[in-house]
Amino acid sequence: MSDLGAGFGYLVKGQRWVLQHGRWFGFGLLPGLVTLVVYAGALIGLGYGADDIVGWATPFADDWSSPWQGVLRTGLTALVFVFGLFLAVITFTAVTLLIGQPFYDALSEEVERSEGGEVPESGLSLRQELWISARDSVRILLRVALFGIALFACGFIPVVGQTVVPAIGICVSGYFLAEELTGVALQRRGLALKKRLGLLRRRRAMVLGFGVPLALSFLVPFVAVFLMPGAVTGATLLARDLIGPDPGFATGPGGAAAEEARTA
C-alpha cells in the first residue's frame, strides 16, 4: 500500500511542479492540443458508427425477439465504445509523446535540473530519438492490443464482463501509461524497452499508483491535455526513484538504446 501511495504522490508532485512553473506548463500543452483534435474526431465517429459495427457483426440476432436483440446489441455497442476509449487512453499518450518529443524532453530535463544532480543526455540525434520512441510505442501498443482483445472477449461473460473486466482494463491502461511516460526520462538514460519494463515490474504497485489515477482522469474529455505536462513531470520524478542508486541501470549516454538506433 505504501508504494501505491508513493506512486500517486509522484502524480500530484508533477502537477504541482508545472503549476509552479507556468511557462513550462504552457509549453507542455501544445502537443496534447494537437492530438486531442485528432482523437476527438475519431471518437465522435466511433460513437456514431458503433451500432452499425455491432449490427454488421451480429447478423444472427436479426430475428431475435424484443427485448433480447436490444439487450445484446446495446451491450455490445457499449463494449465497442469502451474498447475504443481503452485504446484511446493508451495511444493518446504514445501519439502525444511522439508529436511532442522535443517539448517533453526539454520539460523532463528542466525537472531533473531543478532536482539537482547531473542531467542525463542520450547522445542521440532527434531523428534517432523519434525512431526509438515510435518503435517502442508500437511494441507497447501490440502488448496492449493483446490485452484489449482478451478483455473484449471476456466482456461477453455476464456480470464479470461489466464489472471485473473494466477494472482490469483500467489497471492495464494505467500500467502502460506509466511506461510510456517514464520512457521520456529513461530513454534519455539509454535504457532499452526491455530494461525499462524490468524496472516497472520491480515496483509494480508504485507504477499502478501513478498510472491508474491518470488513466481514470484521461477518460474525462479534455482532461488528458491539461494533465500531460504534469504527468511527464511526475513520471520523470518517478523514473529517478525507480532507478535509484542501482548501477546496473546506469548504462551511460545513449547506452543500449543508442546502440539499437545505430544498428537499426
mmCIF file of C-alpha atoms in Angstrom:
data_model
loop_
_atom_site.group_PDB
_atom_site.id
_atom_site.type_symbol
_atom_site.label_atom_id
_atom_site.label_comp_id
_atom_site.label_asym_id
_atom_site.label_seq_id
_atom_site.Cartn_x
_atom_site.Cartn_y
_atom_site.Cartn_z
ATOM 1 C CA MET A 1 0.000 0.000 0.000
ATOM 2 C CA SER A 2 2.897 2.382 0.689
ATOM 3 C CA ASP A 3 4.122 2.016 -2.894
ATOM 4 C CA LEU A 4 0.631 2.719 -4.233
ATOM 5 C CA GLY A 5 0.525 5.934 -2.218
ATOM 6 C CA ALA A 6 4.046 6.870 -3.307
ATOM 7 C CA GLY A 7 3.086 6.410 -6.962
ATOM 8 C CA PHE A 8 0.065 8.661 -6.572
ATOM 9 C CA GLY A 9 2.296 11.139 -4.748
ATOM 10 C CA TYR A 10 4.515 11.457 -7.823
ATOM 11 C CA LEU A 11 1.461 12.250 -9.927
ATOM 12 C CA VAL A 12 0.492 15.023 -7.501
ATOM 13 C CA LYS A 13 4.066 16.339 -7.312
ATOM 14 C CA GLY A 14 4.244 16.512 -11.085
ATOM 15 C CA GLN A 15 1.053 18.561 -11.361
ATOM 16 C CA ARG A 16 2.230 20.851 -8.567
ATOM 17 C CA TRP A 17 5.598 21.388 -10.264
ATOM 18 C CA VAL A 18 4.121 22.551 -13.583
ATOM 19 C CA LEU A 19 1.629 24.820 -11.824
ATOM 20 C CA GLN A 20 4.556 26.469 -10.062
ATOM 21 C CA HIS A 21 6.384 26.808 -13.394
ATOM 22 C CA GLY A 22 3.657 28.273 -15.591
ATOM 23 C CA ARG A 23 5.846 28.780 -18.663
ATOM 24 C CA TRP A 24 6.656 25.074 -18.795
ATOM 25 C CA PHE A 25 3.007 24.179 -18.276
ATOM 26 C CA GLY A 26 2.018 26.168 -21.367
ATOM 27 C CA PHE A 27 4.969 24.744 -23.291
ATOM 28 C CA GLY A 28 3.854 21.188 -22.492
ATOM 29 C CA LEU A 29 0.234 21.783 -23.518
ATOM 30 C CA LEU A 30 0.917 22.228 -27.233
ATOM 31 C CA PRO A 31 1.411 18.575 -28.328
ATOM 32 C CA GLY A 32 -1.641 17.438 -26.374
ATOM 33 C CA LEU A 33 -3.875 20.023 -28.019
ATOM 34 C CA VAL A 34 -2.897 18.796 -31.485
ATOM 35 C CA THR A 35 -3.514 15.157 -30.547
ATOM 36 C CA LEU A 36 -6.823 15.996 -28.862
ATOM 37 C CA VAL A 37 -8.316 17.404 -32.060
ATOM 38 C CA VAL A 38 -7.470 14.204 -33.950
ATOM 39 C CA TYR A 39 -8.757 11.859 -31.234
ATOM 40 C CA ALA A 40 -11.948 13.827 -30.607
ATOM 41 C CA GLY A 41 -12.878 13.393 -34.259
ATOM 42 C CA ALA A 42 -12.113 9.662 -34.152
ATOM 43 C CA LEU A 43 -14.182 9.049 -31.001
ATOM 44 C CA ILE A 44 -17.121 11.053 -32.320
ATOM 45 C CA GLY A 45 -17.024 8.938 -35.463
ATOM 46 C CA LEU A 46 -16.915 5.761 -33.367
ATOM 47 C CA GLY A 47 -19.850 6.982 -31.283
ATOM 48 C CA TYR A 48 -21.963 7.403 -34.395
ATOM 49 C CA GLY A 49 -20.820 4.188 -36.061
ATOM 50 C CA ALA A 50 -20.578 1.704 -33.164
ATOM 51 C CA ASP A 51 -24.174 0.481 -33.548
ATOM 52 C CA ASP A 52 -23.601 -0.149 -37.270
ATOM 53 C CA ILE A 53 -20.465 -2.147 -36.472
ATOM 54 C CA VAL A 54 -22.366 -4.259 -33.934
ATOM 55 C CA GLY A 55 -25.277 -4.782 -36.332
ATOM 56 C CA TRP A 56 -22.879 -5.989 -39.024
ATOM 57 C CA ALA A 57 -21.081 -8.314 -36.555
ATOM 58 C CA THR A 58 -24.289 -9.910 -35.150
ATOM 59 C CA PRO A 59 -26.464 -10.958 -38.129
ATOM 60 C CA PHE A 60 -27.558 -13.989 -36.119
ATOM 61 C CA ALA A 61 -29.589 -11.667 -33.854
ATOM 62 C CA ASP A 62 -31.646 -10.142 -36.685
ATOM 63 C CA ASP A 63 -34.596 -12.420 -35.969
ATOM 64 C CA TRP A 64 -34.409 -12.296 -32.186
ATOM 65 C CA SER A 65 -37.493 -11.046 -30.407
ATOM 66 C CA SER A 66 -37.617 -7.995 -28.160
ATOM 67 C CA PRO A 67 -36.049 -7.251 -25.719
ATOM 68 C CA TRP A 68 -33.171 -9.713 -26.285
ATOM 69 C CA GLN A 69 -31.966 -8.245 -29.547
ATOM 70 C CA GLY A 70 -31.824 -4.780 -27.998
ATOM 71 C CA VAL A 71 -30.100 -6.045 -24.841
ATOM 72 C CA LEU A 72 -27.412 -7.845 -26.821
ATOM 73 C CA ARG A 73 -26.717 -5.082 -29.324
ATOM 74 C CA THR A 74 -26.881 -2.254 -26.804
ATOM 75 C CA GLY A 75 -24.437 -4.084 -24.551
ATOM 76 C CA LEU A 76 -22.067 -4.812 -27.424
ATOM 77 C CA THR A 77 -22.299 -1.227 -28.682
ATOM 78 C CA ALA A 78 -21.265 -0.030 -25.236
ATOM 79 C CA LEU A 79 -18.382 -2.525 -25.222
ATOM 80 C CA VAL A 80 -17.174 -1.343 -28.632
ATOM 81 C CA PHE A 81 -17.127 2.249 -27.443
ATOM 82 C CA VAL A 82 -15.424 1.296 -24.155
ATOM 83 C CA PHE A 83 -12.833 -0.635 -26.147
ATOM 84 C CA GLY A 84 -12.312 2.448 -28.298
ATOM 85 C CA LEU A 85 -11.826 4.570 -25.181
ATOM 86 C CA PHE A 86 -9.420 1.975 -23.800
ATOM 87 C CA LEU A 87 -7.295 2.203 -26.944
ATOM 88 C CA ALA A 88 -7.598 5.986 -26.987
ATOM 89 C CA VAL A 89 -6.268 6.280 -23.426
ATOM 90 C CA ILE A 90 -3.230 4.171 -24.295
ATOM 91 C CA THR A 91 -2.498 5.503 -27.758
ATOM 92 C CA PHE A 92 -3.158 9.148 -26.803
ATOM 93 C CA THR A 93 -0.055 9.203 -24.671
ATOM 94 C CA ALA A 94 2.062 7.395 -27.264
ATOM 95 C CA VAL A 95 0.988 9.706 -30.080
ATOM 96 C CA THR A 96 1.281 12.851 -27.955
ATOM 97 C CA LEU A 97 4.762 11.865 -26.788
ATOM 98 C CA LEU A 98 5.807 11.167 -30.366
ATOM 99 C CA ILE A 99 4.481 14.521 -31.593
ATOM 100 C CA GLY A 100 5.883 16.331 -28.587
ATOM 101 C CA GLN A 101 9.232 14.532 -28.224
ATOM 102 C CA PRO A 102 11.342 17.743 -28.288
ATOM 103 C CA PHE A 103 8.862 19.518 -25.969
ATOM 104 C CA TYR A 104 8.728 16.773 -23.356
ATOM 105 C CA ASP A 105 12.457 16.063 -23.471
ATOM 106 C CA ALA A 106 13.103 19.725 -22.682
ATOM 107 C CA LEU A 107 10.493 19.662 -19.896
ATOM 108 C CA SER A 108 11.914 16.462 -18.392
ATOM 109 C CA GLU A 109 15.455 17.870 -18.481
ATOM 110 C CA GLU A 110 14.280 21.023 -16.696
ATOM 111 C CA VAL A 111 12.615 18.910 -13.995
ATOM 112 C CA GLU A 112 15.828 16.945 -13.445
ATOM 113 C CA ARG A 113 17.826 20.172 -13.369
ATOM 114 C CA SER A 114 15.514 21.537 -10.670
ATOM 115 C CA GLU A 115 16.018 18.356 -8.615
ATOM 116 C CA GLY A 116 19.784 18.765 -8.674
ATOM 117 C CA GLY A 117 22.494 16.404 -9.784
ATOM 118 C CA GLU A 118 23.640 15.509 -13.278
ATOM 119 C CA VAL A 119 21.091 15.821 -16.075
ATOM 120 C CA PRO A 120 21.429 12.705 -18.287
ATOM 121 C CA GLU A 121 21.749 13.135 -22.035
ATOM 122 C CA SER A 122 21.010 10.412 -24.558
ATOM 123 C CA GLY A 123 23.703 11.432 -27.032
ATOM 124 C CA LEU A 124 21.224 10.700 -29.844
ATOM 125 C CA SER A 125 20.028 12.900 -32.662
ATOM 126 C CA LEU A 126 16.365 13.932 -32.782
ATOM 127 C CA ARG A 127 15.817 11.538 -35.688
ATOM 128 C CA GLN A 128 17.207 8.618 -33.649
ATOM 129 C CA GLU A 129 15.134 9.559 -30.610
ATOM 130 C CA LEU A 130 11.960 9.747 -32.697
ATOM 131 C CA TRP A 131 12.731 6.383 -34.279
ATOM 132 C CA ILE A 132 13.279 4.690 -30.905
ATOM 133 C CA SER A 133 10.171 6.329 -29.441
ATOM 134 C CA ALA A 134 7.979 5.300 -32.387
ATOM 135 C CA ARG A 135 9.333 1.749 -32.460
ATOM 136 C CA ASP A 136 8.916 1.249 -28.706
ATOM 137 C CA SER A 137 5.402 2.716 -28.844
ATOM 138 C CA VAL A 138 4.431 0.164 -31.490
ATOM 139 C CA ARG A 139 5.810 -2.637 -29.304
ATOM 140 C CA ILE A 140 3.835 -1.380 -26.318
ATOM 141 C CA LEU A 141 0.668 -0.972 -28.370
ATOM 142 C CA LEU A 142 0.954 -4.557 -29.610
ATOM 143 C CA ARG A 143 1.073 -5.715 -26.000
ATOM 144 C CA VAL A 144 -1.910 -3.518 -25.174
ATOM 145 C CA ALA A 145 -3.823 -4.834 -28.188
ATOM 146 C CA LEU A 146 -3.381 -8.412 -26.949
ATOM 147 C CA PHE A 147 -4.738 -7.416 -23.536
ATOM 148 C CA GLY A 148 -7.545 -5.483 -25.212
ATOM 149 C CA ILE A 149 -8.647 -8.428 -27.355
ATOM 150 C CA ALA A 150 -8.648 -10.732 -24.344
ATOM 151 C CA LEU A 151 -10.612 -8.236 -22.232
ATOM 152 C CA PHE A 152 -13.060 -7.577 -25.045
ATOM 153 C CA ALA A 153 -13.739 -11.316 -25.310
ATOM 154 C CA CYS A 154 -14.187 -11.543 -21.531
ATOM 155 C CA GLY A 155 -16.688 -8.704 -21.765
ATOM 156 C CA PHE A 156 -19.262 -11.208 -23.028
ATOM 157 C CA ILE A 157 -19.197 -13.023 -19.669
ATOM 158 C CA PRO A 158 -22.304 -11.986 -17.694
ATOM 159 C CA VAL A 159 -21.645 -9.762 -14.641
ATOM 160 C CA VAL A 160 -17.854 -10.274 -14.794
ATOM 161 C CA GLY A 161 -17.731 -8.588 -18.190
ATOM 162 C CA GLN A 162 -19.452 -5.496 -16.828
ATOM 163 C CA THR A 163 -17.573 -5.233 -13.511
ATOM 164 C CA VAL A 164 -14.227 -7.030 -13.264
ATOM 165 C CA VAL A 165 -13.173 -6.587 -16.902
ATOM 166 C CA PRO A 166 -13.410 -2.749 -16.941
ATOM 167 C CA ALA A 167 -11.409 -2.617 -13.682
ATOM 168 C CA ILE A 168 -8.665 -4.801 -15.150
ATOM 169 C CA GLY A 169 -8.726 -2.685 -18.301
ATOM 170 C CA ILE A 170 -8.067 0.479 -16.297
ATOM 171 C CA CYS A 171 -5.157 -1.202 -14.486
ATOM 172 C CA VAL A 172 -3.649 -2.308 -17.808
ATOM 173 C CA SER A 173 -4.134 1.207 -19.195
ATOM 174 C CA GLY A 174 -2.514 2.777 -16.146
ATOM 175 C CA TYR A 175 0.472 0.434 -16.195
ATOM 176 C CA PHE A 176 1.329 1.062 -19.827
ATOM 177 C CA LEU A 177 0.615 4.780 -19.499
ATOM 178 C CA ALA A 178 3.261 4.881 -16.799
ATOM 179 C CA GLU A 179 5.676 3.006 -19.080
ATOM 180 C CA GLU A 180 5.162 5.485 -21.914
ATOM 181 C CA LEU A 181 5.599 8.496 -19.660
ATOM 182 C CA THR A 182 8.624 7.277 -17.708
ATOM 183 C CA GLY A 183 10.140 6.356 -21.065
ATOM 184 C CA VAL A 184 10.907 10.051 -21.676
ATOM 185 C CA ALA A 185 13.419 10.127 -18.804
ATOM 186 C CA LEU A 186 14.559 6.512 -19.063
ATOM 187 C CA GLN A 187 15.225 6.598 -22.804
ATOM 188 C CA ARG A 188 17.443 9.623 -22.227
ATOM 189 C CA ARG A 189 19.472 7.412 -19.883
ATOM 190 C CA GLY A 190 19.965 4.870 -22.667
ATOM 191 C CA LEU A 191 17.616 2.207 -21.281
ATOM 192 C CA ALA A 192 16.074 -0.042 -23.928
ATOM 193 C CA LEU A 193 12.417 -1.059 -23.671
ATOM 194 C CA LYS A 194 13.129 -4.473 -22.140
ATOM 195 C CA LYS A 195 15.126 -2.948 -19.304
ATOM 196 C CA ARG A 196 12.500 -0.242 -18.750
ATOM 197 C CA LEU A 197 9.790 -2.876 -18.397
ATOM 198 C CA GLY A 198 12.012 -4.729 -15.938
ATOM 199 C CA LEU A 199 12.265 -1.586 -13.820
ATOM 200 C CA LEU A 200 8.492 -1.170 -13.772
ATOM 201 C CA ARG A 201 7.911 -4.788 -12.777
ATOM 202 C CA ARG A 202 10.193 -4.358 -9.742
ATOM 203 C CA ARG A 203 7.900 -1.613 -8.372
ATOM 204 C CA ARG A 204 4.569 -2.621 -9.901
ATOM 205 C CA ALA A 205 2.444 -1.196 -7.087
ATOM 206 C CA MET A 206 4.135 2.202 -7.341
ATOM 207 C CA VAL A 207 3.666 2.208 -11.118
ATOM 208 C CA LEU A 208 -0.037 1.386 -10.745
ATOM 209 C CA GLY A 209 -0.417 4.057 -8.066
ATOM 210 C CA PHE A 210 0.884 6.576 -10.587
ATOM 211 C CA GLY A 211 -0.764 5.240 -13.748
ATOM 212 C CA VAL A 212 -4.257 4.124 -12.693
ATOM 213 C CA PRO A 213 -5.489 7.521 -11.386
ATOM 214 C CA LEU A 214 -4.023 9.086 -14.513
ATOM 215 C CA ALA A 215 -5.813 6.574 -16.771
ATOM 216 C CA LEU A 216 -9.110 7.305 -14.990
ATOM 217 C CA SER A 217 -8.524 11.041 -15.383
ATOM 218 C CA PHE A 218 -7.798 10.609 -19.085
ATOM 219 C CA LEU A 219 -11.314 9.205 -19.562
ATOM 220 C CA VAL A 220 -12.717 12.684 -18.872
ATOM 221 C CA PRO A 221 -12.819 14.750 -22.076
ATOM 222 C CA PHE A 222 -10.061 17.383 -22.392
ATOM 223 C CA VAL A 223 -8.507 16.459 -19.036
ATOM 224 C CA ALA A 224 -5.666 14.489 -20.654
ATOM 225 C CA VAL A 225 -4.375 17.589 -22.449
ATOM 226 C CA PHE A 226 -4.095 19.631 -19.263
ATOM 227 C CA LEU A 227 -2.612 16.783 -17.219
ATOM 228 C CA MET A 228 0.061 15.783 -19.753
ATOM 229 C CA PRO A 229 2.725 18.349 -18.733
ATOM 230 C CA GLY A 230 2.362 17.378 -15.068
ATOM 231 C CA ALA A 231 2.209 13.684 -15.989
ATOM 232 C CA VAL A 232 5.553 13.908 -17.807
ATOM 233 C CA THR A 233 6.980 15.821 -14.842
ATOM 234 C CA GLY A 234 5.703 13.289 -12.300
ATOM 235 C CA ALA A 235 6.917 10.396 -14.469
ATOM 236 C CA THR A 236 10.396 11.957 -14.550
ATOM 237 C CA LEU A 237 10.430 12.084 -10.753
ATOM 238 C CA LEU A 238 9.122 8.510 -10.636
ATOM 239 C CA ALA A 239 11.831 7.368 -13.061
ATOM 240 C CA ARG A 240 14.529 8.849 -10.806
ATOM 241 C CA ASP A 241 13.122 6.827 -7.905
ATOM 242 C CA LEU A 242 12.849 3.630 -9.954
ATOM 243 C CA ILE A 243 16.499 3.806 -10.970
ATOM 244 C CA GLY A 244 17.793 4.920 -7.593
ATOM 245 C CA PRO A 245 21.459 4.212 -6.941
ATOM 246 C CA ASP A 246 21.411 0.873 -8.844
ATOM 247 C CA PRO A 247 24.482 0.944 -11.104
ATOM 248 C CA GLY A 248 23.081 -1.908 -13.149
ATOM 249 C CA PHE A 249 20.768 0.568 -14.851
ATOM 250 C CA ALA A 250 23.348 3.291 -15.415
ATOM 251 C CA THR A 251 24.260 2.430 -18.967
ATOM 252 C CA GLY A 252 25.801 5.801 -19.831
ATOM 253 C CA PRO A 253 24.954 8.239 -22.630
ATOM 254 C CA GLY A 254 22.962 6.502 -25.319
ATOM 255 C CA GLY A 255 23.516 3.048 -23.824
ATOM 256 C CA ALA A 256 21.635 0.106 -25.273
ATOM 257 C CA ALA A 257 19.046 2.369 -26.866
ATOM 258 C CA ALA A 258 21.711 4.235 -28.785
ATOM 259 C CA GLU A 259 23.332 1.011 -29.931
ATOM 260 C CA GLU A 260 19.958 -0.239 -31.205
ATOM 261 C CA ALA A 261 19.394 3.040 -33.046
ATOM 262 C CA ARG A 262 22.804 2.884 -34.700
ATOM 263 C CA THR A 263 22.288 -0.701 -35.849
ATOM 264 C CA ALA A 264 18.662 -0.256 -36.979
#
